[in-house]
């Protein structure tokens, strides 16, 4: 029955405007031009669209805000995703409140209080390890605020998510180095229990196999994505009898630490060893040498998650679980060159 | 009259505990050890301290949260300050909600709604250009949530603030270069209307005068703190007939852009020109060469602001306006060396 009732999308199509405009024309008529308002009202009448009054009233009590849950607000990793969310929300006239969930891990009740207090229309989680108490609110069916995960750790269950294709990123790094003639390729990984480490390593190992290259376990340096981990890997690399001629670093930070520590030991990148990073943070193009790396679509991840959430809010249905996987891009710069033999 | 009434600080002193503990012992007795509770209660009785019941009731309705207003959450500049705030708040069992005020500039009403909805105990503003509507709430006297500014742009009026000593930072940069024998020193500044630009330039010019050095206006490159601005300044530097032998960049990002663009043009830092940055962001110690710079106490700024706010909340009085100025520190690394003549 519900599926046959005219939807806001039908009104938008007939009126030739966005669903956001329909929503505004009906809920805050003073914010749209009179001609638009009239077109929308005519279309609503023609389609037989009825604003769900109880939902509308509920919505009217809300603040037009969504809550973003971030695992660690001190980590600049999340800044660009937040900027993307903010950009997309601004377009739809929705605002955001950001909550650091490090504290919330201890007190899920608190996050629930915030959701309640701010009458949030929805949630975007950059933190895949949310406590069940929060997840159960978000999945409690009609009336519950929709939740979108913009991270790799989407918890088991029926949640929509947006993430980057890390597996493919790992494969692209290796194919690039193999294409340059490198036959022994090392790898600096993230923490062992990290899903990013897992996906990037899986893609890399698959690509190595496809190139018929053997991966020497001595050429795997375990890190934690930090500058210091890269520097430690450089020390380990320096002590090897047989050094790989290229190294895939699973983060730009580790690549910088690696290159910098090698430079202090008079080993030059890319002349002595080629290096690929992962992330393409801003400084990558200005490092010396400029870093070949995989560009993560962070801002796009934020924007996609926000648009998915807006769609869930505006259609006001319980939509099917959606998963958007965004591609990473190989950016070739000065830190890699052809194997010299 | 109010000033003669015993205060929470009197109870804390007598009980030999912090005001935070007194506050907890009285408002959430279950969260402190029984012996502490008894000591505090005895001290409260002895001093004649009375919990202001109406204030206490008001407090009890609050969520134990503060709101942090950030001008642009997509800018990693603020991440470390937020991390500092978070650290200090955690210690006091207070939580934070972060609001991006870019949107709020258009709608101060929204920020007020958040403050109301979350029943915030106080505000930390990293944004000095808050609209009057918000400032007037914060300065509306007793019962108003206290506000602390953790930024350089504290608005006129009676507001407490925490900031870094940018003027002294500018002076330290110049003294360091002059001490290395450099006589012609250039400068890449931030935007002209920016208070950081103003303070850092003022300190630099004062130090130049103290060293009896003349500043050539052709050696001033106008930037905006970004990587690209540094690269543009490098192009301008390359076109000078008489090049300064040292350049003070008013941000690390501009220093990286400057050094990187020079490297692309076969000009070496520090052999051909010495460079000082400002900020000491994480990558500075791993740049090639490692960057001599002024370390900003960002995390400390956040922690100080949070502690100041906690104190204002817990003493529950209208405290005097406080200003804390934190020192910056010169970190000497590889990007500067003695003038070779």
XYZ file of C-alpha atoms in Angstrom:
682
model
C 0.000 0.000 0.000
C 2.726 2.401 1.006
C 4.603 1.708 -2.201
C 1.635 2.859 -4.290
C 1.133 6.155 -2.513
C 2.620 9.105 -4.421
C 6.032 10.078 -3.111
C 7.855 13.332 -2.779
C 9.986 12.223 -5.742
C 6.841 12.079 -7.907
C 5.978 15.644 -6.942
C 9.534 16.778 -7.628
C 9.553 15.145 -11.061
C 6.249 16.704 -12.062
C 7.216 20.132 -10.755
C 10.646 19.905 -12.324
C 12.440 20.730 -9.059
C 14.508 18.803 -6.517
C 12.950 16.902 -3.638
C 14.731 19.349 -1.346
C 12.792 22.182 -2.970
C 9.516 20.283 -2.655
C 10.290 19.670 0.988
C 11.064 23.334 1.585
C 8.068 24.564 -0.372
C 5.765 22.454 1.774
C 7.399 22.830 5.154
C 8.909 26.321 4.994
C 7.006 28.022 2.176
C 8.521 31.387 3.032
C 11.952 30.129 1.942
C 11.070 29.560 -1.732
C 9.935 31.908 -4.482
C 6.179 32.255 -4.899
C 6.202 30.837 -8.421
C 8.115 27.752 -7.236
C 5.727 27.331 -4.340
C 2.736 27.429 -6.655
C 4.290 24.933 -9.069
C 5.067 22.562 -6.222
C 1.624 22.892 -4.663
C -0.020 22.234 -8.029
C 2.163 19.167 -8.553
C 1.430 17.913 -5.052
C -2.288 18.252 -5.695
C -2.083 16.589 -9.107
C -0.139 13.565 -7.853
C -2.326 13.269 -4.797
C 0.774 13.586 -2.647
C -0.037 13.960 0.990
C 2.384 15.199 3.491
C 2.442 12.576 6.192
C 1.145 14.825 8.894
C 2.394 12.969 11.888
C 5.797 12.613 10.285
C 5.723 16.244 9.297
C 4.896 17.309 12.808
C 7.659 15.182 14.122
C 9.985 16.703 11.565
C 8.911 20.196 12.488
C 10.024 19.543 16.028
C 13.419 18.636 14.740
C 16.152 21.118 14.246
C 17.153 20.230 10.722
C 20.392 18.856 12.075
C 22.221 15.600 11.852
C 24.755 14.200 14.267
C 28.146 13.018 13.042
C 29.934 10.506 15.263
C 33.739 10.711 14.938
C 36.039 8.253 16.713
C 38.790 10.810 17.327
C 38.248 14.435 16.508
C 41.943 15.165 17.064
C 42.873 13.133 13.996
C 43.090 15.281 10.837
C 42.219 12.153 8.857
C 38.582 12.967 9.521
C 38.742 16.691 8.719
C 38.269 16.253 4.988
C 35.429 13.777 5.385
C 33.742 16.237 7.738
C 34.293 19.008 5.198
C 32.584 16.869 2.560
C 29.645 16.173 4.845
C 29.368 19.848 5.645
C 29.368 20.826 1.966
C 26.564 18.437 1.054
C 24.501 19.309 4.129
C 24.810 23.036 3.436
C 23.336 22.518 -0.005
C 20.321 20.877 1.601
C 20.040 23.458 4.365
C 20.810 20.883 7.053
C 23.292 21.432 9.836
C 25.584 19.129 11.671
C 26.709 18.493 15.198
C 29.905 16.549 15.696
C 30.401 14.215 18.633
C 33.691 12.555 19.537
C 32.786 8.954 20.362
C 35.926 8.128 22.307
C 33.983 9.308 25.289
C 30.809 7.728 24.056
C 32.413 4.324 24.086
C 32.290 4.594 27.786
C 28.821 6.064 27.763
C 26.560 5.189 24.861
C 23.752 6.684 26.888
C 25.302 10.071 26.336
C 25.181 9.823 22.574
C 21.558 8.809 22.833
C 20.917 11.859 24.986
C 22.497 14.077 22.349
C 20.413 12.508 19.618
C 17.344 13.085 21.699
C 18.278 16.575 22.876
C 19.119 17.806 19.424
C 16.204 15.943 17.861
C 18.563 14.850 15.144
C 17.131 13.847 11.792
C 19.838 11.274 11.240
C 23.327 10.051 11.986
C 26.524 9.704 10.008
C 29.026 7.450 11.747
C 32.725 7.634 10.934
C 33.193 5.085 13.663
C 32.352 1.492 12.876
C 32.757 0.271 16.419
C 29.688 1.906 17.907
C 28.193 0.205 20.921
C 25.092 -1.879 20.381
C 22.994 0.551 22.388
C 23.459 3.160 19.673
C 23.103 0.757 16.781
C 19.853 -0.596 18.139
C 18.334 2.883 18.226
C 19.313 3.488 14.638
C 17.938 0.161 13.504
C 14.784 0.209 15.568
C 12.609 0.703 12.510
C 10.153 3.400 11.553
C 10.680 6.657 13.357
C 14.290 5.835 14.156
C 16.864 8.282 12.840
C 18.525 6.762 9.765
C 22.245 6.042 10.077
C 24.902 5.951 7.355
C 28.388 4.592 7.949
C 31.183 6.476 6.235
C 33.999 4.184 7.227
C 35.480 0.801 6.509
C 34.217 -0.834 9.652
C 30.525 -0.991 8.960
C 29.203 -3.261 11.677
C 27.422 -6.441 10.789
C 23.782 -5.817 10.204
C 21.645 -3.843 7.914
C 23.424 -0.517 7.594
C 24.058 1.627 4.568
C 27.625 2.722 4.029
C 30.077 4.625 1.866
C 33.719 3.657 1.652
C 36.820 3.695 -0.532
C 38.073 0.737 -2.539
C 41.168 -0.032 -0.494
C 41.714 -3.465 -2.006
C 41.936 -1.983 -5.453
C 44.255 0.721 -4.111
C 46.712 -1.893 -2.859
C 46.609 -3.628 -6.234
C 47.208 -0.365 -8.135
C 50.291 0.397 -6.031
C 51.863 -2.961 -6.855
C 50.928 -2.926 -10.554
C 52.534 0.505 -10.895
C 55.808 -0.679 -9.318
C 55.817 -3.952 -11.244
C 55.175 -1.981 -14.436
C 58.348 -0.003 -13.683
C 60.298 -3.258 -13.622
C 60.605 -3.742 -9.862
C 60.742 -7.457 -8.965
C 61.296 -7.273 -5.209
C 58.698 -5.059 -3.595
C 58.436 -4.466 0.131
C 55.436 -3.257 2.094
C 54.928 -1.175 5.227
C 51.544 -2.140 6.630
C 49.151 -0.647 9.162
C 48.212 -2.432 12.403
C 47.497 -6.130 11.942
C 43.926 -5.993 13.204
C 43.001 -3.004 11.045
C 40.564 -3.444 8.195
C 42.501 -0.947 6.043
C 45.676 -2.990 6.502
C 43.741 -6.093 5.609
C 42.169 -4.699 2.439
C 45.282 -2.896 1.162
C 47.462 -5.948 1.821
C 45.000 -8.284 0.170
C 44.926 -6.157 -2.981
C 48.718 -5.891 -2.980
C 49.296 -9.627 -2.542
C 46.785 -10.415 -5.260
C 48.546 -8.051 -7.667
C 51.944 -9.542 -6.777
C 50.583 -12.993 -7.597
C 49.117 -11.711 -10.861
C 52.583 -10.391 -11.765
C 54.119 -13.754 -10.748
C 56.186 -11.976 -8.107
C 57.060 -13.676 -4.832
C 56.569 -11.682 -1.645
C 59.414 -12.128 0.820
C 58.033 -12.001 4.398
C 61.263 -10.250 5.457
C 60.117 -7.356 3.268
C 56.984 -6.780 5.285
C 57.403 -4.016 7.870
C 54.638 -3.723 10.417
C 53.571 -0.156 11.183
C 50.660 1.909 12.451
C 50.218 4.512 9.680
C 52.411 7.070 11.535
C 55.532 9.018 10.532
C 57.537 7.212 13.191
C 56.468 3.795 11.927
C 57.817 4.749 8.503
C 61.124 5.829 10.032
C 61.386 2.533 11.949
C 60.721 0.607 8.737
C 63.561 2.555 7.087
C 65.924 1.394 9.821
C 64.815 -2.203 9.259
C 65.173 -1.771 5.472
C 68.724 -0.420 5.938
C 69.694 -3.555 7.858
C 68.512 -5.996 5.194
C 71.103 -7.943 3.199
C 68.852 -7.990 0.189
C 66.825 -4.811 -0.003
C 63.631 -4.551 -2.036
C 64.018 -1.951 -4.800
C 60.545 -0.568 -4.141
C 58.306 -0.191 -1.095
C 54.543 0.229 -0.914
C 53.684 2.214 2.222
C 50.086 1.844 3.321
C 49.865 5.512 4.333
C 51.477 8.752 3.159
C 52.673 9.463 6.693
C 54.634 6.208 6.771
C 56.031 7.009 3.315
C 57.267 10.413 4.551
C 58.840 8.880 7.645
C 60.473 6.193 5.495
C 61.864 8.605 2.869
C 63.013 11.102 5.490
C 64.854 8.511 7.577
C 66.498 7.081 4.428
C 67.617 10.605 3.436
C 69.290 11.004 6.836
C 71.206 7.820 5.940
C 72.137 9.049 2.463
C 69.747 6.730 0.683
C 67.877 8.565 -2.050
C 64.278 8.139 -3.197
C 63.655 7.334 -6.043
C 67.260 6.711 -7.152
C 67.962 3.981 -4.599
C 64.434 2.846 -3.846
C 60.991 3.705 -5.232
C 58.193 4.548 -2.784
C 54.409 4.579 -3.149
C 52.176 6.018 -0.422
C 48.451 5.824 0.253
C 46.020 8.713 0.951
C 47.326 11.676 -1.062
C 47.231 14.107 1.830
C 47.897 17.736 0.902
C 51.647 17.738 1.518
C 52.234 14.710 -0.770
C 52.560 16.840 -3.879
C 55.043 19.140 -2.123
C 57.207 16.536 -0.407
C 60.756 16.170 -1.753
C 60.490 14.102 -3.845
C 56.771 14.568 -4.552
C 55.031 11.348 -3.527
C 53.475 8.796 -5.859
C 50.382 7.690 -3.976
C 46.774 6.517 -4.041
C 44.306 9.349 -3.741
C 41.515 8.652 -1.312
C 38.235 10.352 -2.178
C 37.763 11.612 1.386
C 35.732 14.661 0.621
C 33.616 12.612 -1.765
C 33.102 9.967 0.931
C 31.686 12.671 3.192
C 29.514 14.153 0.473
C 28.170 10.770 -0.627
C 27.329 9.763 2.921
C 25.562 13.063 3.527
C 23.578 12.814 0.289
C 22.597 9.234 1.057
C 21.403 10.328 4.488
C 19.511 13.318 3.102
C 17.782 11.009 0.677
C 16.821 8.641 3.484
C 15.486 11.540 5.541
C 13.585 13.210 2.725
C 11.965 10.145 1.264
C 11.027 9.293 4.824
C 10.827 5.593 4.105
C 12.905 2.704 5.336
C 15.122 2.404 2.289
C 17.037 -0.684 1.265
C 20.586 -0.995 2.535
C 22.901 0.818 0.124
C 26.650 0.382 -0.191
C 28.696 2.874 -2.189
C 32.310 2.007 -2.888
C 34.320 4.909 -4.264
C 37.412 4.351 -6.353
C 40.899 5.451 -5.342
C 43.207 6.945 -7.955
C 46.911 6.339 -8.586
C 48.769 9.673 -8.672
C 52.217 9.206 -10.179
C 54.861 11.678 -8.990
C 58.598 11.766 -8.369
C 59.061 9.086 -5.693
C 58.890 6.169 -8.138
C 61.050 5.431 -11.163
C 62.000 2.533 -13.419
C 64.082 -0.224 -11.844
C 67.734 0.369 -12.834
C 68.896 -3.227 -12.280
C 27.560 39.752 50.243
C 28.181 37.079 47.697
C 31.904 37.482 48.108
C 31.713 36.626 51.803
C 29.768 33.415 51.364
C 31.957 30.314 51.556
C 32.870 29.026 48.126
C 33.485 25.595 46.701
C 37.196 26.454 46.694
C 37.041 26.883 50.488
C 35.517 23.436 50.865
C 38.105 21.946 48.529
C 40.977 23.527 50.447
C 39.703 22.295 53.797
C 38.982 18.805 52.500
C 42.299 18.664 50.700
C 40.697 17.706 47.364
C 40.054 19.445 44.044
C 36.949 21.529 43.409
C 36.012 18.919 40.817
C 35.937 16.292 43.537
C 33.869 18.527 45.804
C 31.459 19.089 42.968
C 31.189 15.383 42.265
C 30.878 14.443 45.910
C 27.943 16.809 46.302
C 26.174 16.293 42.998
C 26.960 12.669 42.151
C 27.970 11.148 45.487
C 27.956 7.653 44.029
C 30.967 8.539 41.867
C 33.414 9.146 44.733
C 34.776 6.895 47.460
C 32.827 6.921 50.707
C 35.755 8.272 52.707
C 36.169 11.174 50.245
C 32.452 11.868 50.380
C 32.520 12.043 54.178
C 35.560 14.327 54.184
C 33.916 16.660 51.691
C 30.591 16.699 53.518
C 32.361 17.465 56.786
C 34.299 20.282 55.139
C 31.145 21.656 53.536
C 29.415 21.689 56.910
C 32.383 23.266 58.676
C 32.734 26.102 56.148
C 29.010 26.612 56.041
C 29.117 26.042 52.298
C 25.695 25.802 50.773
C 25.042 24.373 47.418
C 23.100 27.002 45.568
C 20.014 24.926 45.143
C 18.486 26.697 42.224
C 21.796 26.679 40.415
C 22.284 23.052 41.349
C 18.891 22.118 40.013
C 19.646 23.937 36.837
C 22.952 22.116 36.640
C 21.284 18.787 37.210
C 19.137 19.353 34.163
C 22.239 19.857 32.116
C 24.012 17.085 30.329
C 27.518 17.695 31.571
C 28.458 18.842 28.100
C 30.011 21.907 26.609
C 29.701 23.184 23.071
C 32.790 23.991 21.027
C 32.306 26.426 18.154
C 34.794 25.871 15.301
C 34.944 28.192 12.284
C 35.842 25.423 9.835
C 35.858 21.816 10.931
C 37.501 20.767 7.666
C 40.700 22.573 8.639
C 43.158 20.271 10.440
C 44.530 23.364 12.177
C 41.780 22.908 14.733
C 42.184 19.166 15.263
C 44.928 19.464 17.837
C 43.173 22.200 19.771
C 40.062 20.023 19.843
C 42.173 17.087 21.030
C 43.482 19.253 23.873
C 39.984 20.325 24.847
C 38.834 16.735 24.753
C 41.687 15.589 26.984
C 40.988 18.169 29.661
C 37.229 17.640 29.539
C 37.626 13.880 29.870
C 39.570 14.364 33.065
C 36.645 16.344 34.449
C 34.033 13.939 33.160
C 32.558 16.553 30.845
C 31.726 15.907 27.205
C 31.810 18.096 24.172
C 29.701 18.770 21.144
C 31.375 20.442 18.194
C 29.528 22.849 15.946
C 30.891 24.245 12.697
C 30.030 27.947 12.764
C 30.377 28.558 9.044
C 26.729 27.701 8.896
C 25.988 29.509 12.099
C 27.229 32.764 10.652
C 24.171 32.711 8.549
C 22.001 31.522 11.404
C 23.092 32.477 14.895
C 19.677 31.332 16.021
C 20.724 27.802 15.253
C 23.686 27.885 17.587
C 21.428 29.232 20.296
C 19.050 26.362 19.660
C 21.891 23.900 20.069
C 23.002 25.524 23.290
C 19.481 25.328 24.548
C 18.748 21.822 23.261
C 21.906 20.357 24.707
C 21.615 22.397 27.892
C 25.299 23.136 27.560
C 27.217 24.115 30.660
C 29.503 26.396 28.696
C 31.071 27.328 25.396
C 34.583 27.286 23.987
C 34.867 29.386 20.842
C 37.685 28.822 18.372
C 35.987 31.434 16.257
C 36.456 35.059 17.246
C 33.958 36.415 14.755
C 30.812 35.130 16.393
C 27.673 37.106 15.724
C 26.464 39.448 18.437
C 23.393 37.306 19.028
C 25.604 34.545 20.388
C 27.931 36.828 22.294
C 25.057 38.539 24.012
C 23.763 35.221 25.339
C 27.156 34.366 26.721
C 27.547 37.753 28.345
C 24.033 38.080 29.639
C 25.158 37.652 33.211
C 24.226 35.160 35.872
C 22.795 31.940 34.551
C 24.388 32.460 31.144
C 26.736 29.724 29.993
C 30.324 30.928 30.416
C 32.330 31.315 27.216
C 36.088 31.042 26.701
C 37.793 32.108 23.497
C 40.640 29.886 22.358
C 41.719 31.965 19.408
C 43.468 35.176 18.485
C 40.354 37.057 17.558
C 38.736 37.510 20.938
C 35.975 40.020 20.282
C 35.897 43.300 22.094
C 34.166 42.956 25.375
C 34.635 41.100 28.551
C 35.613 37.630 27.451
C 38.220 35.284 28.840
C 40.656 33.835 26.343
C 43.662 31.622 25.756
C 46.071 32.246 22.913
C 49.638 31.823 21.712
C 52.253 34.551 21.767
C 52.486 35.155 18.042
C 54.322 38.452 18.353
C 57.120 36.799 20.268
C 57.138 33.958 17.727
C 57.805 36.420 14.906
C 60.615 37.994 16.914
C 62.216 34.599 17.683
C 62.258 33.684 13.991
C 64.146 36.847 13.068
C 66.565 36.718 16.018
C 67.478 33.159 15.057
C 68.230 34.126 11.445
C 70.079 37.283 12.429
C 72.090 35.244 14.912
C 73.176 33.033 12.003
C 74.557 36.096 10.252
C 71.764 36.747 7.774
C 71.439 40.458 6.971
C 68.717 40.423 4.311
C 65.701 38.509 5.557
C 62.491 38.112 3.585
C 59.045 37.255 4.898
C 56.034 35.365 3.539
C 53.007 36.680 5.399
C 49.439 35.512 5.881
C 46.438 37.516 4.647
C 46.719 41.243 5.335
C 43.594 41.459 7.479
C 44.524 38.472 9.619
C 45.443 39.001 13.253
C 48.083 36.248 13.070
C 49.745 38.023 10.162
C 49.603 41.235 12.118
C 51.121 39.833 15.318
C 53.815 37.727 13.641
C 54.835 40.606 11.357
C 54.911 43.058 14.228
C 57.228 40.797 16.229
C 59.428 40.215 13.185
C 59.747 43.905 12.320
C 60.531 44.774 15.911
C 63.303 42.157 16.014
C 64.701 43.404 12.689
C 64.867 46.908 14.122
C 66.522 45.591 17.279
C 69.167 43.952 15.087
C 69.546 47.217 13.112
C 68.479 45.411 9.950
C 66.510 47.167 7.243
C 63.467 45.386 5.829
C 63.179 45.705 2.060
C 59.484 45.837 1.081
C 60.369 43.875 -2.085
C 61.216 41.010 0.243
C 57.704 40.762 1.602
C 55.618 38.099 -0.141
C 51.913 38.156 0.578
C 50.350 34.740 1.151
C 47.451 32.999 2.823
C 49.205 30.315 4.941
C 48.759 27.658 2.176
C 51.239 25.404 0.343
C 50.418 27.143 -2.918
C 51.107 30.578 -1.458
C 54.580 29.369 -0.482
C 55.192 28.087 -4.004
C 54.083 31.418 -5.475
C 56.452 33.251 -3.137
C 59.279 30.998 -4.357
C 58.568 32.075 -7.935
C 58.679 35.712 -6.861
C 61.899 35.086 -4.890
C 63.491 33.467 -7.955
C 62.788 36.584 -10.006
C 64.464 38.991 -7.586
C 67.737 40.627 -8.590
C 68.858 40.725 -4.997
C 67.557 37.722 -3.111
C 67.300 37.654 0.669
C 69.515 34.906 2.104
C 66.832 33.845 4.582
C 63.033 33.809 4.579
C 60.651 33.722 7.535
C 57.441 31.959 6.459
C 54.472 32.696 8.695
C 53.208 29.101 8.426
C 54.815 25.686 7.960
C 52.613 25.040 4.936
C 53.981 28.116 3.178
C 57.517 27.043 4.129
C 56.958 23.605 2.546
C 55.505 25.129 -0.617
C 58.438 27.566 -0.771
C 61.151 24.925 -0.246
C 59.495 22.458 -2.616
C 59.132 24.981 -5.444
C 62.742 26.121 -4.969
C 63.894 22.473 -5.128
C 62.097 22.090 -8.463
C 64.224 25.047 -9.612
C 67.464 23.581 -8.258
C 67.690 26.023 -5.382
C 68.633 24.229 -2.198
C 67.504 24.919 1.366
C 69.494 25.636 3.517
C 72.557 25.901 1.235
C 71.141 28.682 -0.952
C 68.575 30.133 1.411
C 67.593 29.515 5.032
C 63.913 29.029 5.875
C 61.978 29.302 9.147
C 58.350 28.185 9.387
C 55.640 28.738 11.993
C 53.399 26.091 13.663
C 55.534 22.947 13.918
C 52.941 20.659 12.385
C 53.761 16.953 12.556
C 55.449 16.654 9.162
C 57.899 19.517 9.912
C 60.404 17.231 11.597
C 60.265 14.803 8.643
C 60.376 17.286 5.780
C 63.566 17.289 3.691
C 65.269 19.293 5.069
C 63.612 19.101 8.484
C 62.054 22.497 9.155
C 63.247 25.062 11.677
C 60.016 26.510 13.006
C 58.059 27.994 15.905
C 56.113 25.386 17.827
C 52.591 26.443 18.612
C 51.208 24.996 21.839
C 47.956 23.950 20.162
C 47.085 21.068 22.392
C 47.954 23.182 25.421
C 45.722 25.984 24.126
C 42.820 23.542 24.030
C 43.588 22.133 27.451
C 43.983 25.570 29.034
C 40.737 26.820 27.559
C 38.904 23.725 28.766
C 40.359 24.003 32.268
C 39.485 27.691 32.430
C 35.928 26.879 31.403
C 35.643 24.011 33.880
C 36.778 26.351 36.601
C 34.180 28.940 35.597
C 31.475 26.284 35.564
C 32.431 24.675 38.841
C 32.940 27.799 40.854
C 29.604 28.899 39.468
C 30.391 32.561 39.889
C 30.904 35.319 37.366
C 34.684 35.248 37.406
C 36.944 38.063 36.326
C 38.057 38.120 32.717
C 41.193 35.985 32.370
C 43.688 36.054 29.531
C 46.272 33.305 29.192
C 49.051 33.796 26.679
C 51.072 30.648 25.990
C 54.626 30.840 24.717
C 55.753 29.492 21.359
C 59.083 27.693 21.109
C 61.804 27.939 18.476
C 62.664 24.459 17.171
C 65.955 24.568 15.259
C 66.315 21.930 12.531
C 68.008 21.552 9.154
C 66.358 24.308 7.098
C 68.497 27.109 8.555
C 72.249 27.522 8.568
C 74.876 30.212 9.004
C 75.073 32.856 6.282
C 77.947 31.904 3.977
C 78.476 35.398 2.529
